[in-house]
């Protein structure tokens, strides 16, 4: 039975807690102390989590505390104290690092709070007298004491690789990985801007780690480096290594500053196989005053050019933040249209969070910010945007997830925007208003229902060219996969002889197999030459990227 437990309460089952794995590995590599990991998620039964931990009767319990689990962690610690009177309960992580004395005064059950990087602190706490341990607030003789800050680890290679072989093979989990710590940028809303010291794992160590992922069959590796592409020689070397060791069905996710890509980098990225790399790019806003306030300098022409240049083979997520200083509702719409124009695969519409320890706190009184007093501390209003407008953006966010980020309406939504809207933002605003009015956001929406709602919306607006729009929507529907049934708005016409003749020329073992993985449908629009014309289109569903051809 372990006397020490590291607790990670993740936001979803598919997530893995990188921090607790580092802490366990470092402690056990540098001492005889054994430490156990207990992992769960915020959707699990609270009583079960409490019982699971309490039944182990640990001497020391360490909680990894973040914005998504803070409230649950505090509930757990209060109940654990009732069951475990003598156990030491220690918290660490960004949600408790910036007001530790206040937290400990308000929560008697918490025995200590770790400040900053935890590996050396926990090792020392478990192997030395508390008076000799830096980096932790602790209780002694009724007082809260602190012995100063622990130095950061300069040589990150001494931190052991965090995962077991079995964890690497779990295809149901997202594997998180870091090749560096710290961030040189000063974005005022971000916790990472506080530590501007950037340290890297060595190239040799990083490549060795990445080879483990590739060899194990890991599905998704998400780099948690705050900005991966800081040093061109370094990151190109890592990318070339990944390309040299390419394996299908694995994706590497990076957070990227796309402003600083040059022609050499762009040409390299054109060689990367589709879905092998996935980039998250923080645009946040294109409003000049907002960018100046948050200390984020986007070179808009270059950023747009770079994203458009690589969006055919790199899966791109572009981020926006609503509620920034000087960004009103209309201004946010312009930022949205800019991002939409890049053709990225996903638009991640987020809302500003007022996080303790960030410079954004200084704007609260200046711009009359109102925000949630509990996690996630999201903005409700400020001098530039009202609560009503924030709520409307929430509806737009849901509409974007359904009709853009799902990648299921590429033809039909583009048709509507091109023909009837002055901007993409105005369309998503309209469809968001429609869903809100009909109550569609409040019910579980099956895939077919979301298609049906778009037809309803189109007809309620009395838009022209409905027959052509339905052809575009039918194309989107057929690209999902071989249909089990057809909605009432699809006019289905099949030339069975032409279908059979086409299949006989394809690479299938049997005709039965061919019918199973294909479909034919007559359209009034030629989607290869993009003009109105009656054609028969054959769909091939064997690949993830659905293929179709005009017969």
GROMACS .gro file of C-alpha atoms in nm, residues 155-510:
model
  356
  155UNK     CA    1   1.864   2.041  -1.751
  156UNK     CA    2   1.518   1.903  -1.829
  157UNK     CA    3   1.667   1.576  -1.953
  158UNK     CA    4   1.695   1.463  -1.591
  159UNK     CA    5   1.315   1.443  -1.579
  160UNK     CA    6   1.223   1.083  -1.672
  161UNK     CA    7   0.997   0.998  -1.967
  162UNK     CA    8   0.648   1.010  -1.814
  163UNK     CA    9   0.460   0.717  -1.974
  164UNK     CA   10   0.459   0.340  -1.944
  165UNK     CA   11   0.451   0.119  -2.253
  166UNK     CA   12   0.088   0.026  -2.182
  167UNK     CA   13  -0.019   0.390  -2.161
  168UNK     CA   14   0.139   0.465  -2.498
  169UNK     CA   15  -0.067   0.190  -2.662
  170UNK     CA   16  -0.402   0.312  -2.524
  171UNK     CA   17  -0.573   0.440  -2.839
  172UNK     CA   18  -0.862   0.582  -2.636
  173UNK     CA   19  -0.640   0.839  -2.464
  174UNK     CA   20  -0.480   1.167  -2.571
  175UNK     CA   21  -0.111   1.160  -2.483
  176UNK     CA   22   0.032   1.496  -2.374
  177UNK     CA   23   0.400   1.575  -2.422
  178UNK     CA   24   0.632   1.872  -2.377
  179UNK     CA   25   0.964   1.947  -2.540
  180UNK     CA   26   1.002   2.283  -2.364
  181UNK     CA   27   0.879   2.479  -2.063
  182UNK     CA   28   0.803   2.850  -2.038
  183UNK     CA   29   0.697   3.112  -2.294
  184UNK     CA   30   0.879   3.428  -2.411
  185UNK     CA   31   0.560   3.615  -2.500
  186UNK     CA   32   0.364   3.846  -2.270
  187UNK     CA   33  -0.003   3.790  -2.362
  188UNK     CA   34  -0.188   3.962  -2.079
  189UNK     CA   35  -0.466   3.701  -2.047
  190UNK     CA   36  -0.236   3.397  -2.023
  191UNK     CA   37  -0.078   3.225  -1.722
  192UNK     CA   38   0.216   3.114  -1.937
  193UNK     CA   39   0.328   3.474  -1.983
  194UNK     CA   40   0.437   3.484  -1.618
  195UNK     CA   41   0.732   3.246  -1.671
  196UNK     CA   42   0.932   3.396  -1.959
  197UNK     CA   43   1.226   3.159  -1.913
  198UNK     CA   44   1.214   2.904  -2.193
  199UNK     CA   45   1.398   2.576  -2.130
  200UNK     CA   46   1.416   2.285  -2.372
  201UNK     CA   47   1.462   1.914  -2.346
  202UNK     CA   48   1.763   1.827  -2.563
  203UNK     CA   49   1.703   1.736  -2.926
  204UNK     CA   50   1.844   1.390  -2.867
  205UNK     CA   51   1.607   1.328  -2.575
  206UNK     CA   52   1.308   1.471  -2.762
  207UNK     CA   53   1.364   1.252  -3.067
  208UNK     CA   54   1.410   0.946  -2.848
  209UNK     CA   55   1.077   1.018  -2.678
  210UNK     CA   56   0.893   1.078  -3.005
  211UNK     CA   57   1.019   0.749  -3.146
  212UNK     CA   58   0.852   0.575  -2.853
  213UNK     CA   59   0.515   0.721  -2.952
  214UNK     CA   60   0.560   0.621  -3.314
  215UNK     CA   61   0.670   0.265  -3.232
  216UNK     CA   62   0.395   0.209  -2.973
  217UNK     CA   63   0.102   0.290  -3.203
  218UNK     CA   64  -0.009   0.603  -3.014
  219UNK     CA   65  -0.297   0.780  -3.196
  220UNK     CA   66  -0.268   1.144  -3.084
  221UNK     CA   67   0.026   1.325  -2.924
  222UNK     CA   68  -0.044   1.683  -2.813
  223UNK     CA   69   0.259   1.899  -2.745
  224UNK     CA   70   0.187   2.130  -2.450
  225UNK     CA   71   0.473   2.368  -2.542
  226UNK     CA   72   0.313   2.712  -2.526
  227UNK     CA   73   0.471   2.812  -2.859
  228UNK     CA   74   0.641   2.520  -3.030
  229UNK     CA   75   0.806   2.704  -3.320
  230UNK     CA   76   1.038   2.939  -3.133
  231UNK     CA   77   1.376   2.821  -3.265
  232UNK     CA   78   1.366   2.741  -3.633
  233UNK     CA   79   1.667   2.508  -3.644
  234UNK     CA   80   1.532   2.312  -3.348
  235UNK     CA   81   1.169   2.273  -3.451
  236UNK     CA   82   1.254   2.194  -3.814
  237UNK     CA   83   1.490   1.924  -3.691
  238UNK     CA   84   1.209   1.770  -3.484
  239UNK     CA   85   0.963   1.789  -3.772
  240UNK     CA   86   1.214   1.634  -4.012
  241UNK     CA   87   1.271   1.352  -3.763
  242UNK     CA   88   0.896   1.288  -3.748
  243UNK     CA   89   0.873   1.294  -4.126
  244UNK     CA   90   1.165   1.051  -4.156
  245UNK     CA   91   0.984   0.815  -3.916
  246UNK     CA   92   0.635   0.868  -4.058
  247UNK     CA   93   0.366   0.621  -3.961
  248UNK     CA   94   0.000   0.630  -4.068
  249UNK     CA   95  -0.275   0.688  -3.811
  250UNK     CA   96  -0.074   0.903  -3.573
  251UNK     CA   97  -0.121   1.279  -3.532
  252UNK     CA   98   0.110   1.530  -3.364
  253UNK     CA   99  -0.056   1.847  -3.235
  254UNK     CA  100   0.142   2.171  -3.190
  255UNK     CA  101   0.058   2.521  -3.066
  256UNK     CA  102   0.207   2.750  -3.329
  257UNK     CA  103   0.282   3.117  -3.392
  258UNK     CA  104   0.208   3.127  -3.767
  259UNK     CA  105   0.335   3.486  -3.802
  260UNK     CA  106   0.697   3.372  -3.796
  261UNK     CA  107   0.691   3.104  -4.066
  262UNK     CA  108   0.919   3.190  -4.357
  263UNK     CA  109   0.925   3.044  -4.709
  264UNK     CA  110   1.157   2.759  -4.614
  265UNK     CA  111   0.920   2.645  -4.337
  266UNK     CA  112   0.614   2.674  -4.562
  267UNK     CA  113   0.778   2.463  -4.831
  268UNK     CA  114   0.874   2.201  -4.574
  269UNK     CA  115   0.518   2.184  -4.443
  270UNK     CA  116   0.384   2.121  -4.792
  271UNK     CA  117   0.564   1.783  -4.776
  272UNK     CA  118   0.391   1.669  -4.456
  273UNK     CA  119   0.130   1.393  -4.513
  274UNK     CA  120  -0.228   1.493  -4.447
  275UNK     CA  121  -0.339   1.456  -4.082
  276UNK     CA  122   0.016   1.385  -3.962
  277UNK     CA  123   0.045   1.738  -3.814
  278UNK     CA  124  -0.223   1.944  -3.646
  279UNK     CA  125  -0.166   2.311  -3.560
  280UNK     CA  126  -0.345   2.529  -3.309
  281UNK     CA  127  -0.292   2.897  -3.392
  282UNK     CA  128  -0.397   3.172  -3.154
  283UNK     CA  129  -0.527   3.463  -3.361
  284UNK     CA  130  -0.753   3.589  -3.076
  285UNK     CA  131  -0.841   3.921  -3.251
  286UNK     CA  132  -0.754   4.143  -3.547
  287UNK     CA  133  -0.858   4.463  -3.367
  288UNK     CA  134  -0.539   4.679  -3.349
  289UNK     CA  135  -0.621   4.834  -3.008
  290UNK     CA  136  -0.712   4.494  -2.865
  291UNK     CA  137  -0.388   4.339  -2.994
  292UNK     CA  138  -0.188   4.623  -2.839
  293UNK     CA  139  -0.364   4.583  -2.504
  294UNK     CA  140  -0.309   4.206  -2.481
  295UNK     CA  141   0.047   4.236  -2.618
  296UNK     CA  142  -0.015   4.012  -2.915
  297UNK     CA  143   0.114   4.143  -3.246
  298UNK     CA  144  -0.045   3.958  -3.537
  299UNK     CA  145   0.095   4.046  -3.879
  300UNK     CA  146  -0.242   3.992  -4.043
  301UNK     CA  147  -0.143   3.968  -4.410
  302UNK     CA  148   0.141   3.730  -4.338
  303UNK     CA  149  -0.063   3.520  -4.095
  304UNK     CA  150  -0.345   3.479  -4.345
  305UNK     CA  151  -0.103   3.394  -4.627
  306UNK     CA  152   0.078   3.134  -4.419
  307UNK     CA  153  -0.240   2.962  -4.302
  308UNK     CA  154  -0.386   2.948  -4.653
  309UNK     CA  155  -0.058   2.810  -4.788
  310UNK     CA  156  -0.061   2.505  -4.559
  311UNK     CA  157  -0.432   2.442  -4.501
  312UNK     CA  158  -0.460   2.165  -4.759
  313UNK     CA  159  -0.251   1.911  -4.569
  314UNK     CA  160  -0.213   2.051  -4.215
  315UNK     CA  161  -0.519   2.025  -3.990
  316UNK     CA  162  -0.558   2.381  -3.858
  317UNK     CA  163  -0.742   2.509  -3.549
  318UNK     CA  164  -0.755   2.889  -3.525
  319UNK     CA  165  -0.850   3.047  -3.192
  320UNK     CA  166  -1.053   3.361  -3.122
  321UNK     CA  167  -1.126   3.517  -2.781
  322UNK     CA  168  -1.445   3.714  -2.718
  323UNK     CA  169  -1.447   3.978  -2.444
  324UNK     CA  170  -1.103   4.132  -2.497
  325UNK     CA  171  -1.049   4.502  -2.423
  326UNK     CA  172  -1.167   4.728  -2.711
  327UNK     CA  173  -1.329   4.433  -2.894
  328UNK     CA  174  -1.702   4.507  -2.927
  329UNK     CA  175  -1.959   4.279  -3.091
  330UNK     CA  176  -1.911   4.424  -3.441
  331UNK     CA  177  -1.532   4.416  -3.409
  332UNK     CA  178  -1.545   4.051  -3.303
  333UNK     CA  179  -1.748   3.975  -3.615
  334UNK     CA  180  -1.466   4.117  -3.827
  335UNK     CA  181  -1.212   3.899  -3.642
  336UNK     CA  182  -1.434   3.598  -3.707
  337UNK     CA  183  -1.461   3.675  -4.080
  338UNK     CA  184  -1.083   3.708  -4.104
  339UNK     CA  185  -1.034   3.363  -3.952
  340UNK     CA  186  -1.311   3.209  -4.163
  341UNK     CA  187  -1.144   3.343  -4.479
  342UNK     CA  188  -0.829   3.141  -4.408
  343UNK     CA  189  -1.013   2.814  -4.477
  344UNK     CA  190  -0.892   2.656  -4.151
  345UNK     CA  191  -1.047   2.328  -4.043
  346UNK     CA  192  -1.174   2.451  -3.707
  347UNK     CA  193  -1.260   2.789  -3.557
  348UNK     CA  194  -1.230   2.770  -3.179
  349UNK     CA  195  -1.444   3.051  -3.044
  350UNK     CA  196  -1.346   3.102  -2.680
  351UNK     CA  197  -1.434   3.356  -2.411
  352UNK     CA  198  -1.190   3.560  -2.206
  353UNK     CA  199  -1.113   3.427  -1.858
  354UNK     CA  200  -0.992   3.663  -1.587
  355UNK     CA  201  -0.718   3.453  -1.426
  356UNK     CA  202  -0.544   3.553  -1.105
  357UNK     CA  203  -0.178   3.624  -1.161
  358UNK     CA  204  -0.223   3.758  -1.516
  359UNK     CA  205  -0.197   4.118  -1.632
  360UNK     CA  206  -0.561   4.106  -1.746
  361UNK     CA  207  -0.665   4.151  -1.382
  362UNK     CA  208  -0.543   4.512  -1.413
  363UNK     CA  209  -0.815   4.577  -1.672
  364UNK     CA  210  -1.104   4.471  -1.448
  365UNK     CA  211  -1.175   4.813  -1.293
  366UNK     CA  212  -1.043   5.010  -1.588
  367UNK     CA  213  -1.294   4.857  -1.832
  368UNK     CA  214  -1.569   4.762  -1.585
  369UNK     CA  215  -1.529   4.387  -1.633
  370UNK     CA  216  -1.796   4.159  -1.489
  371UNK     CA  217  -1.700   3.793  -1.477
  372UNK     CA  218  -1.777   3.468  -1.297
  373UNK     CA  219  -1.642   3.447  -0.942
  374UNK     CA  220  -1.588   3.073  -0.984
  375UNK     CA  221  -1.406   2.866  -1.249
  376UNK     CA  222  -1.379   2.918  -1.541
  377UNK     CA  223  -1.391   3.293  -1.446
  378UNK     CA  224  -1.542   3.380  -1.785
  379UNK     CA  225  -1.627   3.737  -1.879
  380UNK     CA  226  -1.995   3.832  -1.864
  381UNK     CA  227  -1.961   4.191  -1.989
  382UNK     CA  228  -1.733   4.495  -2.004
  383UNK     CA  229  -1.745   4.852  -2.137
  384UNK     CA  230  -1.725   4.722  -2.496
  385UNK     CA  231  -1.961   4.425  -2.503
  386UNK     CA  232  -2.283   4.356  -2.312
  387UNK     CA  233  -2.395   4.039  -2.137
  388UNK     CA  234  -2.670   4.001  -2.398
  389UNK     CA  235  -2.409   4.015  -2.677
  390UNK     CA  236  -2.187   3.762  -2.495
  391UNK     CA  237  -2.486   3.526  -2.476
  392UNK     CA  238  -2.549   3.573  -2.847
  393UNK     CA  239  -2.185   3.482  -2.916
  394UNK     CA  240  -2.237   3.167  -2.709
  395UNK     CA  241  -2.517   3.069  -2.951
  396UNK     CA  242  -2.291   3.151  -3.244
  397UNK     CA  243  -2.020   2.931  -3.090
  398UNK     CA  244  -2.261   2.634  -3.088
  399UNK     CA  245  -2.373   2.709  -3.443
  400UNK     CA  246  -2.009   2.718  -3.558
  401UNK     CA  247  -1.945   2.380  -3.395
  402UNK     CA  248  -2.244   2.227  -3.576
  403UNK     CA  249  -2.212   2.384  -3.918
  404UNK     CA  250  -1.841   2.456  -3.955
  405UNK     CA  251  -1.620   2.263  -3.714
  406UNK     CA  252  -1.806   1.938  -3.783
  407UNK     CA  253  -1.681   1.958  -4.145
  408UNK     CA  254  -2.016   1.812  -4.255
  409UNK     CA  255  -2.160   2.116  -4.435
  410UNK     CA  256  -1.876   2.235  -4.657
  411UNK     CA  257  -2.087   2.271  -4.971
  412UNK     CA  258  -2.426   2.379  -4.834
  413UNK     CA  259  -2.312   2.642  -4.584
  414UNK     CA  260  -2.074   2.797  -4.836
  415UNK     CA  261  -2.362   2.812  -5.085
  416UNK     CA  262  -2.581   2.999  -4.836
  417UNK     CA  263  -2.308   3.243  -4.733
  418UNK     CA  264  -2.196   3.315  -5.091
  419UNK     CA  265  -2.549   3.380  -5.211
  420UNK     CA  266  -2.730   3.546  -4.921
  421UNK     CA  267  -2.490   3.692  -4.662
  422UNK     CA  268  -2.251   3.984  -4.661
  423UNK     CA  269  -2.021   3.796  -4.423
  424UNK     CA  270  -1.982   3.447  -4.271
  425UNK     CA  271  -2.033   3.593  -3.922
  426UNK     CA  272  -2.378   3.720  -4.021
  427UNK     CA  273  -2.480   3.371  -4.133
  428UNK     CA  274  -2.370   3.203  -3.809
  429UNK     CA  275  -2.541   3.483  -3.618
  430UNK     CA  276  -2.866   3.413  -3.807
  431UNK     CA  277  -2.853   3.034  -3.767
  432UNK     CA  278  -2.764   3.079  -3.397
  433UNK     CA  279  -3.066   3.306  -3.350
  434UNK     CA  280  -3.284   3.051  -3.532
  435UNK     CA  281  -3.170   2.762  -3.310
  436UNK     CA  282  -3.226   2.973  -2.999
  437UNK     CA  283  -3.577   3.071  -3.109
  438UNK     CA  284  -3.673   2.711  -3.192
  439UNK     CA  285  -3.511   2.566  -2.878
  440UNK     CA  286  -3.285   2.338  -3.083
  441UNK     CA  287  -2.983   2.407  -2.860
  442UNK     CA  288  -3.171   2.255  -2.567
  443UNK     CA  289  -3.233   1.913  -2.722
  444UNK     CA  290  -3.001   1.634  -2.830
  445UNK     CA  291  -2.947   1.680  -3.201
  446UNK     CA  292  -2.894   1.371  -3.411
  447UNK     CA  293  -2.689   1.410  -3.726
  448UNK     CA  294  -2.987   1.395  -3.963
  449UNK     CA  295  -3.178   1.649  -3.751
  450UNK     CA  296  -2.905   1.911  -3.799
  451UNK     CA  297  -2.942   1.869  -4.176
  452UNK     CA  298  -3.321   1.900  -4.145
  453UNK     CA  299  -3.288   2.219  -3.938
  454UNK     CA  300  -3.081   2.381  -4.212
  455UNK     CA  301  -3.358   2.306  -4.463
  456UNK     CA  302  -3.614   2.456  -4.222
  457UNK     CA  303  -3.396   2.764  -4.178
  458UNK     CA  304  -3.355   2.806  -4.554
  459UNK     CA  305  -3.728   2.783  -4.613
  460UNK     CA  306  -3.819   3.016  -4.327
  461UNK     CA  307  -3.588   3.279  -4.479
  462UNK     CA  308  -3.758   3.222  -4.819
  463UNK     CA  309  -3.425   3.214  -4.998
  464UNK     CA  310  -3.422   3.159  -5.374
  465UNK     CA  311  -3.256   2.868  -5.559
  466UNK     CA  312  -3.386   2.608  -5.313
  467UNK     CA  313  -3.354   2.329  -5.568
  468UNK     CA  314  -2.981   2.399  -5.611
  469UNK     CA  315  -2.928   2.446  -5.236
  470UNK     CA  316  -3.080   2.102  -5.176
  471UNK     CA  317  -2.833   1.954  -5.424
  472UNK     CA  318  -2.547   2.109  -5.225
  473UNK     CA  319  -2.693   1.976  -4.901
  474UNK     CA  320  -2.744   1.635  -5.058
  475UNK     CA  321  -2.376   1.633  -5.154
  476UNK     CA  322  -2.281   1.703  -4.791
  477UNK     CA  323  -2.514   1.427  -4.673
  478UNK     CA  324  -2.377   1.169  -4.918
  479UNK     CA  325  -2.019   1.255  -4.817
  480UNK     CA  326  -2.091   1.145  -4.457
  481UNK     CA  327  -2.095   0.780  -4.558
  482UNK     CA  328  -2.327   0.532  -4.726
  483UNK     CA  329  -2.675   0.644  -4.622
  484UNK     CA  330  -2.891   0.415  -4.413
  485UNK     CA  331  -3.193   0.622  -4.517
  486UNK     CA  332  -3.269   0.946  -4.700
  487UNK     CA  333  -3.439   1.250  -4.542
  488UNK     CA  334  -3.760   1.365  -4.712
  489UNK     CA  335  -3.589   1.664  -4.877
  490UNK     CA  336  -3.354   1.441  -5.081
  491UNK     CA  337  -3.477   1.354  -5.428
  492UNK     CA  338  -3.298   1.023  -5.489
  493UNK     CA  339  -3.245   0.901  -5.846
  494UNK     CA  340  -3.006   0.614  -5.924
  495UNK     CA  341  -2.897   0.473  -6.259
  496UNK     CA  342  -2.845   0.112  -6.149
  497UNK     CA  343  -2.694  -0.006  -6.476
  498UNK     CA  344  -2.440   0.275  -6.482
  499UNK     CA  345  -2.366   0.202  -6.114
  500UNK     CA  346  -2.299  -0.167  -6.174
  501UNK     CA  347  -2.088  -0.096  -6.481
  502UNK     CA  348  -1.872   0.152  -6.287
  503UNK     CA  349  -1.822  -0.089  -5.997
  504UNK     CA  350  -1.704  -0.369  -6.225
  505UNK     CA  351  -1.412  -0.148  -6.328
  506UNK     CA  352  -1.308  -0.073  -5.967
  507UNK     CA  353  -1.071  -0.265  -5.742
  508UNK     CA  354  -1.316  -0.471  -5.537
  509UNK     CA  355  -1.302  -0.845  -5.466
  510UNK     CA  356  -1.678  -0.890  -5.509
   0.00000   0.00000   0.00000
